[in-house]
Structure formats: structure tokens, C-alpha cells
XYZ file of C-alpha atoms in Angstrom:
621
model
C 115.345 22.013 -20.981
C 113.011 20.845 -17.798
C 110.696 22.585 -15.614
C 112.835 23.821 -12.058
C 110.308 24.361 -8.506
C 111.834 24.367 -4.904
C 110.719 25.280 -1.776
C 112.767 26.514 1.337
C 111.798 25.049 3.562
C 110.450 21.671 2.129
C 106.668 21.376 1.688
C 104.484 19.037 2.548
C 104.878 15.725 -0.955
C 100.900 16.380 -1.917
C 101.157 19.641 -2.510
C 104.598 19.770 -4.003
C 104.253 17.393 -6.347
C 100.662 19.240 -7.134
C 102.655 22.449 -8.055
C 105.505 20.009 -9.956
C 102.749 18.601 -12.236
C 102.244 22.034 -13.441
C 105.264 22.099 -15.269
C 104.531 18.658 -16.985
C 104.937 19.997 -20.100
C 108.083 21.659 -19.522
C 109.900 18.344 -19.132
C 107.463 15.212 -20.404
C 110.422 12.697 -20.291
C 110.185 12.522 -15.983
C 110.193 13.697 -12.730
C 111.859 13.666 -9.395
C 111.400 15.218 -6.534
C 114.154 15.668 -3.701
C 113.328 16.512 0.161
C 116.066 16.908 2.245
C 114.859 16.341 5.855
C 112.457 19.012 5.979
C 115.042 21.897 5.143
C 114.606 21.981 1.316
C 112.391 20.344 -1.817
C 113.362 20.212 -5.017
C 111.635 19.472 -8.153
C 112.373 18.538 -11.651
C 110.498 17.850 -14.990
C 112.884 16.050 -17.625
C 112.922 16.806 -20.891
C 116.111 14.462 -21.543
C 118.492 16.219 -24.165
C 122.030 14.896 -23.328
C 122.393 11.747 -20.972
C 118.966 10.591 -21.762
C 119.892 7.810 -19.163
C 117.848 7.260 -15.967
C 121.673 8.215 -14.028
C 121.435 11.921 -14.945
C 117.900 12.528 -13.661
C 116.992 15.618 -11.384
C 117.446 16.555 -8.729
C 121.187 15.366 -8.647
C 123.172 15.238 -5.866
C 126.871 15.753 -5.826
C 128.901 15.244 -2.725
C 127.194 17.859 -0.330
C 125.028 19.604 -2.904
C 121.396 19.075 -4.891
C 121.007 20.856 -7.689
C 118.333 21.150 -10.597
C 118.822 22.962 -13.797
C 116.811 23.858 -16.489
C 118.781 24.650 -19.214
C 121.772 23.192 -20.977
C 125.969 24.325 -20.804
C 127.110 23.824 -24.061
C 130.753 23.941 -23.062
C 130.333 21.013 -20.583
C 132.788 18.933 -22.350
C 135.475 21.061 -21.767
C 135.023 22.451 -18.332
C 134.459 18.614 -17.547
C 137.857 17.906 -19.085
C 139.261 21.051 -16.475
C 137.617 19.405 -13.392
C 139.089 16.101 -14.287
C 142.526 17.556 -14.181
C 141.413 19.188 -10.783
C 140.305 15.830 -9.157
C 136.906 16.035 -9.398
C 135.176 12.697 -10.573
C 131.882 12.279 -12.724
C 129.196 9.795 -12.710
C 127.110 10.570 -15.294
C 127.265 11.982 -19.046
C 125.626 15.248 -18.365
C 126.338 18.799 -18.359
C 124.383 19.172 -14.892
C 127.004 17.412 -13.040
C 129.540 19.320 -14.174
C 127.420 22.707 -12.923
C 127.183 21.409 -9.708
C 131.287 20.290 -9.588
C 131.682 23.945 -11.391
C 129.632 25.355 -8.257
C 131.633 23.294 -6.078
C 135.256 24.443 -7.430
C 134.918 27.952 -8.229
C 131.546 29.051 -6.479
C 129.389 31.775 -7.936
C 132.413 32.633 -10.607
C 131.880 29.484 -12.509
C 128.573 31.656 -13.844
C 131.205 33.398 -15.955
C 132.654 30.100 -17.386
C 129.463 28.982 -18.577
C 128.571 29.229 -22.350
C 124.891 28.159 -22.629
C 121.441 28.774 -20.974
C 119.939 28.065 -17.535
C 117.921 28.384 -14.648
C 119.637 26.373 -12.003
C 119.432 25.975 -7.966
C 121.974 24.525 -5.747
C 121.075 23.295 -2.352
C 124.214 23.174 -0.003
C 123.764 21.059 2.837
C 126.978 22.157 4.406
C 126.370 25.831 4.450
C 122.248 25.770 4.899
C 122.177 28.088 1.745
C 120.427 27.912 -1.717
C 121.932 29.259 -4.778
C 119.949 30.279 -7.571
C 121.432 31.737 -10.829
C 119.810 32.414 -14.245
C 121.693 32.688 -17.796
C 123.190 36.265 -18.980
C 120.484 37.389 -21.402
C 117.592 35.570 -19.662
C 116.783 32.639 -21.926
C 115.320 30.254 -19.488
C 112.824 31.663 -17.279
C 112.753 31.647 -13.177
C 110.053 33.199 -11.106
C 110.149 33.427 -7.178
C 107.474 34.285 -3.907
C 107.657 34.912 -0.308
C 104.789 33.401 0.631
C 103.799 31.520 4.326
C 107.389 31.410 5.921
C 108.652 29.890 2.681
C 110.817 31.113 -0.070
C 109.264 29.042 -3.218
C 110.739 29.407 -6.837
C 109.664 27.716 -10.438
C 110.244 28.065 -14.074
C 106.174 29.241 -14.856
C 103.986 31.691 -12.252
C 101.561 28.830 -12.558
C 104.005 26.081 -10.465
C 103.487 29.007 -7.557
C 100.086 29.346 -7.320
C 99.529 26.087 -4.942
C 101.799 28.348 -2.477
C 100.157 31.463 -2.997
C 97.510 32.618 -0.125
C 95.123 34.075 -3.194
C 95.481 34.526 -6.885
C 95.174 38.009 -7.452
C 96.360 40.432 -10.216
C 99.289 42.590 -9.975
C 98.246 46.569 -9.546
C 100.585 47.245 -12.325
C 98.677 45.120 -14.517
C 97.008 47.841 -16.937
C 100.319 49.415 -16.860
C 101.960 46.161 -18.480
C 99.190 45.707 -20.356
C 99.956 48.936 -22.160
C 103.361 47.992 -22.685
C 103.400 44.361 -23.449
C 107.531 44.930 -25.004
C 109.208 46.400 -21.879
C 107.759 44.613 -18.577
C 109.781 41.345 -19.260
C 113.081 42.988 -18.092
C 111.954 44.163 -15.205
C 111.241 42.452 -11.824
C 107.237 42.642 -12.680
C 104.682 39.934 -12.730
C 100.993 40.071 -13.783
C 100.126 38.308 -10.210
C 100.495 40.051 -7.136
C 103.257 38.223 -4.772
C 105.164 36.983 -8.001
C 108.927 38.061 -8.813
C 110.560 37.309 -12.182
C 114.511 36.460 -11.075
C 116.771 39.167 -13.485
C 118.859 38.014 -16.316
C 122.861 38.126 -15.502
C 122.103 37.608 -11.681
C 122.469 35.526 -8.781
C 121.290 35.308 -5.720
C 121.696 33.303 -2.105
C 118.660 32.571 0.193
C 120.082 31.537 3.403
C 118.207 32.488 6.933
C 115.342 33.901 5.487
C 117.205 36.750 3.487
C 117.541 36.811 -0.748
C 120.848 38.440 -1.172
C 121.067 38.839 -5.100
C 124.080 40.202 -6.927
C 124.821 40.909 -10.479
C 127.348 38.949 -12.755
C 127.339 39.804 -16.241
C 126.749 43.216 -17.977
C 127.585 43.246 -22.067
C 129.077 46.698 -21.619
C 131.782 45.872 -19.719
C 132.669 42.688 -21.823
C 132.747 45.083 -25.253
C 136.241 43.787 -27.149
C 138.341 45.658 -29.747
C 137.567 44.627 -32.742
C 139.467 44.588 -36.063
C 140.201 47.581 -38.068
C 139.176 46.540 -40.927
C 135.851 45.529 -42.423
C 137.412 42.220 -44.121
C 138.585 40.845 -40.807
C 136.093 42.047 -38.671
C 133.865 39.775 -41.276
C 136.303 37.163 -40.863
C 136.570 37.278 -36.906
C 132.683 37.436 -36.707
C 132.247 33.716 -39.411
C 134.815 32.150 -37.262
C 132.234 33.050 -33.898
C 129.632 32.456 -35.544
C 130.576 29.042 -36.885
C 131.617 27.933 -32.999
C 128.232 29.331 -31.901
C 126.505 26.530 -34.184
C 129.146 23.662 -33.692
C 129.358 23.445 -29.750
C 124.787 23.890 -30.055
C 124.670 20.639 -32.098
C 125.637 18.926 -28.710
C 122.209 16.873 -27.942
C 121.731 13.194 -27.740
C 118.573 13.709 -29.338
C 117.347 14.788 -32.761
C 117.811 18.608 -33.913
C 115.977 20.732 -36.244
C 115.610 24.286 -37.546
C 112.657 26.685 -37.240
C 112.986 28.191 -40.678
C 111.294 30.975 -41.435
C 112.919 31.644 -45.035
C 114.805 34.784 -43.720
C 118.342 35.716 -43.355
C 118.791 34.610 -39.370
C 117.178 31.178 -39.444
C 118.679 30.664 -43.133
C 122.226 31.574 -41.924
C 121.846 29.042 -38.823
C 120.269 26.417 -41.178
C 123.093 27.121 -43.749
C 125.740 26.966 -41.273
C 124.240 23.447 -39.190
C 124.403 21.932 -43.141
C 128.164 22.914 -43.446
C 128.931 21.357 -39.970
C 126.929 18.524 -40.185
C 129.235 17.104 -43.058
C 131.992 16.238 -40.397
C 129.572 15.763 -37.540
C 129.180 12.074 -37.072
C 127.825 12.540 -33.692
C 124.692 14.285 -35.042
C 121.635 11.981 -34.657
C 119.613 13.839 -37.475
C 118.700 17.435 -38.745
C 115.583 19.049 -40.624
C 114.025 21.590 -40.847
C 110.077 22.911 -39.865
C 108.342 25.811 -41.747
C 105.273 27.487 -40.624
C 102.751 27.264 -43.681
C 100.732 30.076 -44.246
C 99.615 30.331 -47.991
C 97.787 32.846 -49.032
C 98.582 35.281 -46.447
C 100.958 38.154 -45.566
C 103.320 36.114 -43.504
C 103.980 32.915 -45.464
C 107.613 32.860 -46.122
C 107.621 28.954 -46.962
C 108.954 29.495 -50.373
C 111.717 30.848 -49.646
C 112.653 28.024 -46.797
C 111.408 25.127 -49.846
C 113.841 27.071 -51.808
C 116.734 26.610 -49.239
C 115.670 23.485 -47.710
C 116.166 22.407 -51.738
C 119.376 24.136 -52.627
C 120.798 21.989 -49.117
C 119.124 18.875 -49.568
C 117.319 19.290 -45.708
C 114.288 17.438 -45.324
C 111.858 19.907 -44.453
C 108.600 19.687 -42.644
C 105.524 22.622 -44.267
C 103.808 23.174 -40.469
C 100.087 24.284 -42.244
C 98.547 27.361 -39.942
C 94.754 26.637 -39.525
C 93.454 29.652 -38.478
C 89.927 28.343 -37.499
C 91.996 25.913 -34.884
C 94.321 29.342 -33.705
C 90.779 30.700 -32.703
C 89.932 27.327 -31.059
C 92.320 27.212 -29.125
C 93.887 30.512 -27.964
C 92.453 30.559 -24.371
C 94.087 26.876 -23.966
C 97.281 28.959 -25.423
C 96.949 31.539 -23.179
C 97.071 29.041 -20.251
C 100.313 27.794 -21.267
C 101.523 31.617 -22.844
C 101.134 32.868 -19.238
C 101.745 36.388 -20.415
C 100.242 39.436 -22.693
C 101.625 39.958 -26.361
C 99.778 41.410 -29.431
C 99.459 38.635 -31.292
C 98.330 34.859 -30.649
C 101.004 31.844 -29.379
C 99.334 29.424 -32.198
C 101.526 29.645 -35.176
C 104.981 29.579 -33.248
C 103.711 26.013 -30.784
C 101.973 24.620 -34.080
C 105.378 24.466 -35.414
C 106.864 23.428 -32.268
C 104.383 20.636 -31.528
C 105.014 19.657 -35.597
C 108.909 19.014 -33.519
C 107.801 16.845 -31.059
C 105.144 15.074 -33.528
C 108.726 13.656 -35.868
C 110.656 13.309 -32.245
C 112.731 16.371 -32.736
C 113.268 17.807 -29.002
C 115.746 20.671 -30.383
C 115.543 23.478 -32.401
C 118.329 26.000 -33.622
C 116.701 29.691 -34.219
C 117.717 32.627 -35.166
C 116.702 34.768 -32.357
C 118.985 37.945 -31.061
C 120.212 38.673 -34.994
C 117.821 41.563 -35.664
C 118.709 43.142 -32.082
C 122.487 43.128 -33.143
C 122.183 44.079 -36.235
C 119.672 46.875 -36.626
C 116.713 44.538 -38.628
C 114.354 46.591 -37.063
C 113.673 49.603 -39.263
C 112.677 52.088 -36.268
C 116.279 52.534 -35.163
C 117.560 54.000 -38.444
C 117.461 57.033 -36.953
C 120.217 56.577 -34.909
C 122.313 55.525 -37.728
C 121.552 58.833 -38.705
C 123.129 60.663 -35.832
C 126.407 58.268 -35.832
C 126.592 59.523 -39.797
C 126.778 62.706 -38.592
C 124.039 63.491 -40.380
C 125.212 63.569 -44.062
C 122.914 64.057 -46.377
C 124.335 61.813 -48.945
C 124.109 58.578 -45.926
C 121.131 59.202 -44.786
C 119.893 58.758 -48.140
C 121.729 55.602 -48.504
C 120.149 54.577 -45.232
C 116.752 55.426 -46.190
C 117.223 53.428 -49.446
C 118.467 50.551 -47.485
C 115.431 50.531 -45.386
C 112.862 51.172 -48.016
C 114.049 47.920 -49.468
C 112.835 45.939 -46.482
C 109.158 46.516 -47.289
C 107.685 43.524 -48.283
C 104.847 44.692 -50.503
C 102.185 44.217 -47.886
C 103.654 45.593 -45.826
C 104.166 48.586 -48.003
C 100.423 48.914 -48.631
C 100.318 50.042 -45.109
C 102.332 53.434 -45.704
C 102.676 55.100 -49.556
C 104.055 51.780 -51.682
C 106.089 53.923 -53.830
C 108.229 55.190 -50.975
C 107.357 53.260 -48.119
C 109.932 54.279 -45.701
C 109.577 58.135 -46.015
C 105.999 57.145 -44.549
C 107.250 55.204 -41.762
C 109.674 58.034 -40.692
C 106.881 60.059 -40.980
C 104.846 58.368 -38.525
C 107.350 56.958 -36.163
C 110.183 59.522 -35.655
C 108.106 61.951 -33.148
C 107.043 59.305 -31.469
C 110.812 58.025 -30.963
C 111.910 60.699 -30.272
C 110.008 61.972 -27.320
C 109.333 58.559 -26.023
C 111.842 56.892 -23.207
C 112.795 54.106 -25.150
C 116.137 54.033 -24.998
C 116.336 55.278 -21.097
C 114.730 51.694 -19.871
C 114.577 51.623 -15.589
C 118.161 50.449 -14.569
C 120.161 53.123 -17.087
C 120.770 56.696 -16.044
C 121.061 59.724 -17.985
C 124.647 59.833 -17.343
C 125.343 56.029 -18.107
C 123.767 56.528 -21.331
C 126.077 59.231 -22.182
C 128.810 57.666 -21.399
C 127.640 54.445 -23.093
C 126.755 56.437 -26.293
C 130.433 57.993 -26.326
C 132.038 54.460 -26.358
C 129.269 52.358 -28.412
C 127.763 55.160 -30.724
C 124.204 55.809 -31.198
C 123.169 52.999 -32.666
C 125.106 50.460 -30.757
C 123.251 51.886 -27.500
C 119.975 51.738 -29.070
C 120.741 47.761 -30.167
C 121.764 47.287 -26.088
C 118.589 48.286 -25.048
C 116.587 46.085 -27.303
C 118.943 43.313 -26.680
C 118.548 43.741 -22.672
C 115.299 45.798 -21.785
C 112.609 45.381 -24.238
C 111.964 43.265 -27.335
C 114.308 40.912 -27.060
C 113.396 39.698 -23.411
C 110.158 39.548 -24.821
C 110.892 37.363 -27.526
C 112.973 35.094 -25.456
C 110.158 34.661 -22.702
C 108.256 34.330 -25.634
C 109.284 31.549 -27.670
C 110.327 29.189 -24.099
C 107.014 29.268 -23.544
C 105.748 28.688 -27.284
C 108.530 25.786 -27.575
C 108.091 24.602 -24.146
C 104.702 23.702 -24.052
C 105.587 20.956 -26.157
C 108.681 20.017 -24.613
C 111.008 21.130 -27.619
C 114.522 23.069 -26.256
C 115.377 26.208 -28.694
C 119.175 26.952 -28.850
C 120.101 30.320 -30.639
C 123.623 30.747 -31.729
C 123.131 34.240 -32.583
C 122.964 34.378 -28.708
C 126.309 33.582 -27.635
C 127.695 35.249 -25.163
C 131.181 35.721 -26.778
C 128.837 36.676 -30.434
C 126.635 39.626 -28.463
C 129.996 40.888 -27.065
C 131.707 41.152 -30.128
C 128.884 42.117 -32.386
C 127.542 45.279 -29.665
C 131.287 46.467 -30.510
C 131.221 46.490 -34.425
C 130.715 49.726 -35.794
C 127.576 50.886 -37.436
C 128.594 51.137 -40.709
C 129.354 47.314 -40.550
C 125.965 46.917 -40.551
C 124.568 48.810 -42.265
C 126.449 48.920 -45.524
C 126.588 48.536 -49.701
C 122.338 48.929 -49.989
C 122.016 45.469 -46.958
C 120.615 45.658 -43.337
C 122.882 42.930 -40.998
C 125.852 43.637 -43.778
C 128.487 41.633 -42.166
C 126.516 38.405 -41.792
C 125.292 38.323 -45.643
C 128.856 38.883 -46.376
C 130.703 36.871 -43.691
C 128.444 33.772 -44.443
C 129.095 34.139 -48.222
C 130.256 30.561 -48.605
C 127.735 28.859 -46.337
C 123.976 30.798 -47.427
C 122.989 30.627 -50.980
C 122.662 33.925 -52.376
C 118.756 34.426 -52.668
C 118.664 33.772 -48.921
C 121.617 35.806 -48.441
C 120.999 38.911 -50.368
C 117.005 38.981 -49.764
C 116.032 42.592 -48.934
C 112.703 42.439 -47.928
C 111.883 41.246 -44.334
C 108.535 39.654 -42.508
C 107.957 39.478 -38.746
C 107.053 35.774 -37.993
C 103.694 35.841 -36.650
C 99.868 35.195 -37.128
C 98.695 37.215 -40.160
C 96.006 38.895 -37.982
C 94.720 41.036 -40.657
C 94.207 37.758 -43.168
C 92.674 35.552 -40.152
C 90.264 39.039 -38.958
C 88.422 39.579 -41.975
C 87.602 35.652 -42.539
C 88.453 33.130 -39.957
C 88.733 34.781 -36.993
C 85.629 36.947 -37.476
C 82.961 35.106 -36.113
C 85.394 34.455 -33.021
C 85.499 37.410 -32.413
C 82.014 38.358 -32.923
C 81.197 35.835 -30.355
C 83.884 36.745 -28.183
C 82.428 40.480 -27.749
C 78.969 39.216 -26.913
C 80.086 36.835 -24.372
C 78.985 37.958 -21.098
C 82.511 36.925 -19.466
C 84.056 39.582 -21.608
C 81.848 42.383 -20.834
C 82.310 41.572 -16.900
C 86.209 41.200 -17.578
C 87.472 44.490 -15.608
C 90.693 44.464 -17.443
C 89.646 45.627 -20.403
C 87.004 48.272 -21.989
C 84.680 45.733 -23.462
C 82.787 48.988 -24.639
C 85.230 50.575 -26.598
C 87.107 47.116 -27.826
C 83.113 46.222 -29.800
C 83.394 49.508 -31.099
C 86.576 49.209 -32.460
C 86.000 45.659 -34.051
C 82.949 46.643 -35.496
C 84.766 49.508 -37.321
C 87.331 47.306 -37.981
C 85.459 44.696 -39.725
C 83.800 46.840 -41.807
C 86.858 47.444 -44.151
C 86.945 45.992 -47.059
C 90.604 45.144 -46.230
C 91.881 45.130 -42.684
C 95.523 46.361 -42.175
C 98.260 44.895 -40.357
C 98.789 47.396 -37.983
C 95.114 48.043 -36.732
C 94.397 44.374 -35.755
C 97.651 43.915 -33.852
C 96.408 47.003 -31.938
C 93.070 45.272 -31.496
C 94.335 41.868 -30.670
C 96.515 43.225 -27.869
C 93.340 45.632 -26.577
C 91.545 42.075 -25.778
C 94.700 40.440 -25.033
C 93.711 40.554 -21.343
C 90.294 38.962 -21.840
C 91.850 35.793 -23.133
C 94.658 35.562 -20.581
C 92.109 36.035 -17.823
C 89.895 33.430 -19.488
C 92.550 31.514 -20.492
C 94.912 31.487 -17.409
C 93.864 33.584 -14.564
C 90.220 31.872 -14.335
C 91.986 28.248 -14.582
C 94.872 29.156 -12.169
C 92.542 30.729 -9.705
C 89.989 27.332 -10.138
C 93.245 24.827 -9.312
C 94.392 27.046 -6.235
C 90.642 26.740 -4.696
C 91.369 22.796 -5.148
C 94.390 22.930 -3.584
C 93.413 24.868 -0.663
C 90.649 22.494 -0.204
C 93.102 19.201 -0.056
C 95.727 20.920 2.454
């Protein structure tokens, strides 16, 4: 994991290695920067994960190309093997080198032999072209501008701003605002001039002219799977156990961001197992976000696990009066709108970094596989064909994922007949599963082959939360230089899993079905067969009604926040001060309200500061 910037053509060493210090935080273990006679600079931030020797720094040259990569290829080892047998000859212990000899070999198609995560560019000297790529799902992030006769790309909009002629706001902003869960798959930015590069894309810059292409689409790597339910179980262990073994490649530390739930305790669970015959493996514990008291502390049940494993484990303690602190410092690092704060996710990481741990395994991309998310029950209900008799099973299943706050929110006695209540208009006449890039006719024919439910899971996987999340947690792991792997992710695990029928899922009274049974032997059964499940995040409706109150008492007064045009300072007040009068403040409501003023504290946060450094750097050029 590293911070990535290059310009085409080079820029002037003052202000490029202004815009490379930027990304500091993205790689804290060095720099380098590259210029290649005027025609190209390249930049790199280290955070050194395997080769931690000076040899494998970036920018790297290989024969006639430079390349720098954020990201790592977990599979390095064996294409490495492959080139060997080719000819090709290594200097270094990395995985980079063996992108840039893949690049070299096979060209754009190596993309395809890659299992892992990146951002890369690859300067060719011989053709005059750059190559820029980024990972299938869009793990690691890459951002891009036109700006002054250059073509200028980084890993954060903030490592563009030194470029930019102003720092303005994007026109769509209110409109992203408004939908904080589906802008991240799309090419928008929140500043005008910025471009987010696509997931499953590359792209050649060569005379002036982008020429991007797409590489990977799930759909049309969708295997058969196994008739049966006993080896399609089987088939998915024996993925999922790769998954974890070839992501315990690091020359570093690893740990586990454990909530106490079924995806983090399945990768935690599995990493034990492997870690028996793993000699190579420098250490392994576990950190826990500790929240007592409050509607999202799950440390008991990762204490439980942790216990049941023997796995050190670090408690992470949440202070919400230091959340409130520091959330427009968050928000400079966050970059981005979301409806709750950054705090309790880069506490945990920077608890990482604190014991030396630069990599953490997490469990993201299992809830967008396997239906966790209760809103997409109703498409289970369609692929039943609507029997009666299922759907109640369904419901049943669902209901039991109420934790009891969050039950409080809707009747407690029958929670999820509440919830469908309340949410199946809205999904219904909302486009949520036609994102931008699917037509009507795609989706039918996608529908036919995947069923209902399947489709629905694709979208969330490609076009809305999950992009999210993964833009998400870089930037909550990355601000403290700590790389997050996620097994669940693996390519050749998405494929397989998007092809699994419903009912393999959802099945016998369990959400995620075929993971609690596949993992059987690996996850102790009080992880394993735990119904209820908690969204890891700040308990805003705990912090509102004590900690946070005076913050954002204050916060409404402040004259910067009634001048701040991206909001409606008027109607925010009014809603707080209703808010705050209840005796006790739901979940749902404060979300709302913390996304509503959202845009104050990324303007304060990171617009004001970005727009402050670019007036400096005009100044010096």
C-alpha cells in the first residue's frame, strides 16, 4: 500500500514533490520521485509491506519501463516463478517487479492474471505511452485531471490540487450529497476538474489522448457451480481457505479488525487454522473497537473468540469526546461525504500502527455476496416464487438479525414486519438496482441467468455500497499507513459466490448459510451461528444525546456553518433541536442528521484546508 502521483509531462521538482507530500500518510516508510527528461514524473510514498529493503523502492525501473504501484499482487510468487521460465530476470523481492515484467510479457492481459489489489502506472520510454490500470472491484483508489497541458493522476483528490487552476466544488455536489452510497462508482468527484479512474479498467495516455478500455466484468466470469449444496459448501471452504493463505504474504506484522461478527470471525478463524503451518508469518492479533455501553460494542463477542483461539487481542476504546475533536481533521484525510464519522474505524487503525502492525485482514464484500443486508429480502421473495410458506421462513430468518436496539427502532416483537413496512415502497419504486452503466435489457437478461437476488447482490457489490465501503475504509486505514486485505474479495471467491443459488444463502433459519456451514471446523459455534447482526460504526444516537451534544450545539452557532452554502444551516438547527429534545435519540434519525451536516465538516475540514495550500502553492510557482 503507498500513495501513486504522476504527471505527463514532468513538472517542475518544487511543486511535485509539494503535491507528493500530500500523500505522506499513505506511505510513511519513503519516497521517491522519478523524472524522466522532462517527458514524465513519477511519485511514490512507501508503506513497505513485502521487500521492506531500500532495492524495491518506487518508482522502479525495469528495462525500458517506470512503474509505481499502490497496491499489492498476492500471486507474485507464482507469476514470478512463470517469468523465470520465460527469461525474464528479477532484482528485487517484490511483487512490483514482477507487474512491470508481467506488463512487459503479456501487456494489458497480464491485468487478468493478477490476484490482488492495485493502482499502478507504467511509463514506457520506448513507446512514449503511460499505462494506468486499477484492480477489478476498485480497492485502491486512483483519481486523474486535465489540467494546464498536463495529464496529472494520484491516489487522493488532495495530491491534485497543487495542479489545479482553482479549487472549486463539483456542480453535482448537492446531488452526491444526497446520495452519499451510489456516487463512488461512478466517474464523479466533489471538485470540479477531478475524475475518479473506474474499477476493472485501463487506460493509455499517449499524445495527449486517454484511451480507456474495460477488462473485467463479474458477469461474464460467473462459473457452474456444484449441484449439490454439500459440495458447493465444500468448493466454496476450499476458496475461501486460498483467499486467506496467499493474503498472509507480508514481510511485516498482520492483524485482524474484529468486529465479533460472522465475516471478520470467519477470516480471524481461518488466519488461526493457517497460521499453525505458516512459519513465514511474522505475527498475528487481533484489534477490537471498544465501545461499552453503547449500541455498537460488539467486543464481547471478539474477547470471546479472541479466547476460544488463543489471539492476543488489542480492546481499541472509542472516546467519543475525542471523535468530536477531531472530525474536521478526519474529514481532511476522509476526503469524501458518508453519514457517519471516520473516528471509530482510524482509531482502530492507528491502534495497528501504534503495536507495528501495517496489515489487516477484514471481512469486507461478505454481506454483498451473501444477502447480510436485510433490505434485499425481497428479492429472495420473487426467486421463491413467492410461496407463502418461504417467505415466511425468510421473514423469520431476517427478524432474527435484529439486535435488540436495533429492534426498538421498529415494533420489538416483530421487528422485521416493520422494516418491510417501511422500506418495501420505497424499494420498489426507487432505481436501485438500475445503477448508470446497466440497461433495462441487460438487467433482464442478467436476472434470467443470476436470479433476483443474485442481480440485486451485483449491484451492491459493483455500484453502490460496496464501492463505498471500499473507498471508505482505504482512506480510514490509510491515514495511518495500515494496508487492509479482504479475502472475501477474491476475484475467483466473488465469481463463484455471484453464481450460488439463493437458497444457499439463505437457508435452515441463517443469513450467509454456506459460510456458517462451510467454515464449521474453523469458527466456533457462537461466532458461527450468531443471528443477530450490527453495522460497525459510531453509535451516533449514544454519542448525540451526551458527548457529542455540546459539539454540536456549538457547531450550529458557528458563524462558518451558517455561511456554509452547502447545506441549510436553517433547517439542520431545527432539526437538532428537535432531535435533542428526546429523551432517547434513535439510530436512524441521527445518521440522517449527521449526513445533513456532513458537508459543513468536509468543507471545514477539507475544502477550506485544500483551498488554503493551493493559494500557497500558487504563490511559490
Amino acid at each position: 500500500m503507498c500513495g501513486i502521483l504522476g504527471s505527463v509531462p514532468a513538472t517542475e521538482s518544487h511543486l511535485f514533490e509539494a503535491a507528493l507530500s500530500t500523500l505522506s500518510h499513505r506511505g510513511p516508510d519513503g519516497k521517491g520521485i522519478l523524472d524522466l527528461n522532462g517527458k514524465v514524473s513519477l511519485g511514490h510514498t512507501r508503506l513497505a509491506v513485502i521487500d521492506v529493503s531500500p532495492v524495491a523502492s518506487q518508482p522502479l525501473r525495469y528495462q525500458h519501463l517506470a512503474i509505481v504501484l499502490n497496491g499489492e499482487i498476492y500471486n507474485y510468487p507464482e507469476l514470478k516463478n512463470e517469468l523465470k521460465t520465460a527469461g525474464y530476470t528479477f532484482t528485487t523481492q517484490s511483487d512490483t517487479e514482477v507487474v512491470a515484467a508481467a506488463y512487459l510479457k503479456w501487456g494489458h492481459s497480464c491485468l487478468n492474471r493478477f490476484n490482488g489489489m492495485w493502482a499502478l502506472a507504467v511509463w514506457d520510454d520506448q513507446q512514449q505511452e503511460l499505462f494506468l490500470s486499477r484492480d477489478r472491484f476498485g480497492k485502491k483508489p486512483l483519481f486523474y485531471t486535465f489540467t494546464q497541458g498536463r495529464f496529472v493522476f494520484a491516489s487522493e483528490m488532495k495530491a491534485l490540487v497543487p495542479f489545479m487552476p482553482a479549487v472549486e466544488v463539483s456542480n453535482d455536489f448537492r446531488s452526491m450529497a444526497a446520495h452519499v452510497l451510489d456516487y463512488e462508482a461512478t466517474g464523479k468527484c466533489l471538485l470540479k476538474g477531478i475524475t475518479r479512474f473506474p474499477a476493472g479498467h485501463y487506460a493509455y495516455y499517449r499524445q495527449g489522448k486517454l484511451k480507456m478500455e474495460r477488462y473485467w466484468n463479474t458477469y461474464d466470469h460467473l462459473p457452474e457451480v456444484p449441484a449439490s449444496y454439500e459440495a458447493q459448501a465444500e468448493r466454496f471452504e476450499m476458496l475461501f481457505r486460498d483467499a486467506c493463505s496467499i493474503r498472509l504474504r507480508a514481510d511485516v506484522p498482520l492483524g485482524t479488525s474484529l468486529s465479533g461478527g460472522l465475516d471478520s470471525g470467519a477470516i480471524t478463524s481461518m488466519v488461526n487454522h493457517l497460521s499453525k503451518n505458516n512459519k513465514g508469518l511474522k505475527s498475528y492479533e487481533a484489534f477490537t473497537a471498544f465501545m461499552p455501553g453503547t449500541s455498537s460494542d460488539e467486543s464481547p463477542y471478539a474477547v470471546s473468540l479472541c479466547k476460544q483461539l488463543d489471539i492476543p487481542l488489542n480492546l481499541v476504546k472509542i472516546d467519543a469526546v475525542k471523535a468530536a475533536e477531531t472530525v474536521f481533521e478526519d474529514f481532511y484525510y476522509f476526503e469524501e461525504l458518508y453519514h457517519t464519522p471516520p473516528f471509530p474505524m482510524t482509531e482502530t487503525y492507528r491502534a495497528f500502527r501504534e503495536k507495528g502492525v501495517k496489515v489487516s485482514l477484514d471481512g469486507h464484500g461478505a454481506d454483498e455476496l451473501f444477502s447480510g443486508y436485510r433490505n434485499f429480502m425481497f428479492l429472495a421473495f420473487v426467486d421463491s416464487g413467492f410461496d407463502i410458506k418461504t417467505i415466511k421462513e425468510i421473514s423469520r430468518t431476517y427478524n432474527d438479525t435484529f439486535s435488540y436496539d436495533q429492534a426498538q427502532h421498529y415494533d420489538k416483537r416483530k421487528p422485521v414486519e416493520a422494516y418491510l413496512k417501511t422500506r418495501l415502497w420505497y424499494f420498489l419504486k426507487s432505481n436501485e438496482l438500475l445503477p448508470a452503466g446497466i440497461s433495462k435489457e441487460q438487467r433482464r437478461d442478467m436476472i434470467e441467468r443470476m436470479g433476483h437476488l443474485n442481480y440485486g447482490l451485483y449491484v451492491l457489490f459493483h455500484y453502490t455500497i460496496l464501492p463505498t465501503l471500499l473507498r471508505n475504509y482505504d482512506r480510514y486505514a490509510m491515514r495511518y499507513g495500515v494496508e487492509v486485505r479482504m479475502p472475501f474479495m477474491d476475484h475467483r471467491l466473488v465469481s463463484y459466490c455471484l453464481a450460488l443459488p439463493w437458497h444457499s444463502k439463505i437457508k435452515g433459519g441463517f443469513t450467509k448459510a454456506i459460510v456458517r456451514d462451510a467454515l464449521s471446523a474453523y469458527v466456533p459455534d457462537n461466532i458461527r451461528l450468531r443471528k443477530a447482526k450490527m453495522g460497525y460504526q459510531a453509535p451516533l444516537n449514544n454519542w448525540f444525546g451526551s458527548a457529542w451534544r455540546e459539539f454540536l450545539q456549538d457547531s450550529v452557532l458557528a458563524q462558518d456553518f451558517k455561511n456554509c452554502n452547502l447545506i441549510n444551516p436553517t433547517q439542520i438547527t431545527k432539526d437538532l433541536e428537535s432531535l435533542l429534545k428526546k429523551p432517547l435519540i434513535d439510530y436512524i434519525p441521527a445518521e440522517k442528521l449527521f449526513a445533513d451536516i456532513c458537508p459543513y465538516f468536509w468543507e471545514k475540514g477539507f475544502l477550506k484546508k485544500a483551498t488554503l495550500l493551493h493559494h500557497t502553492w500558487t504563490e511559490q510557482r
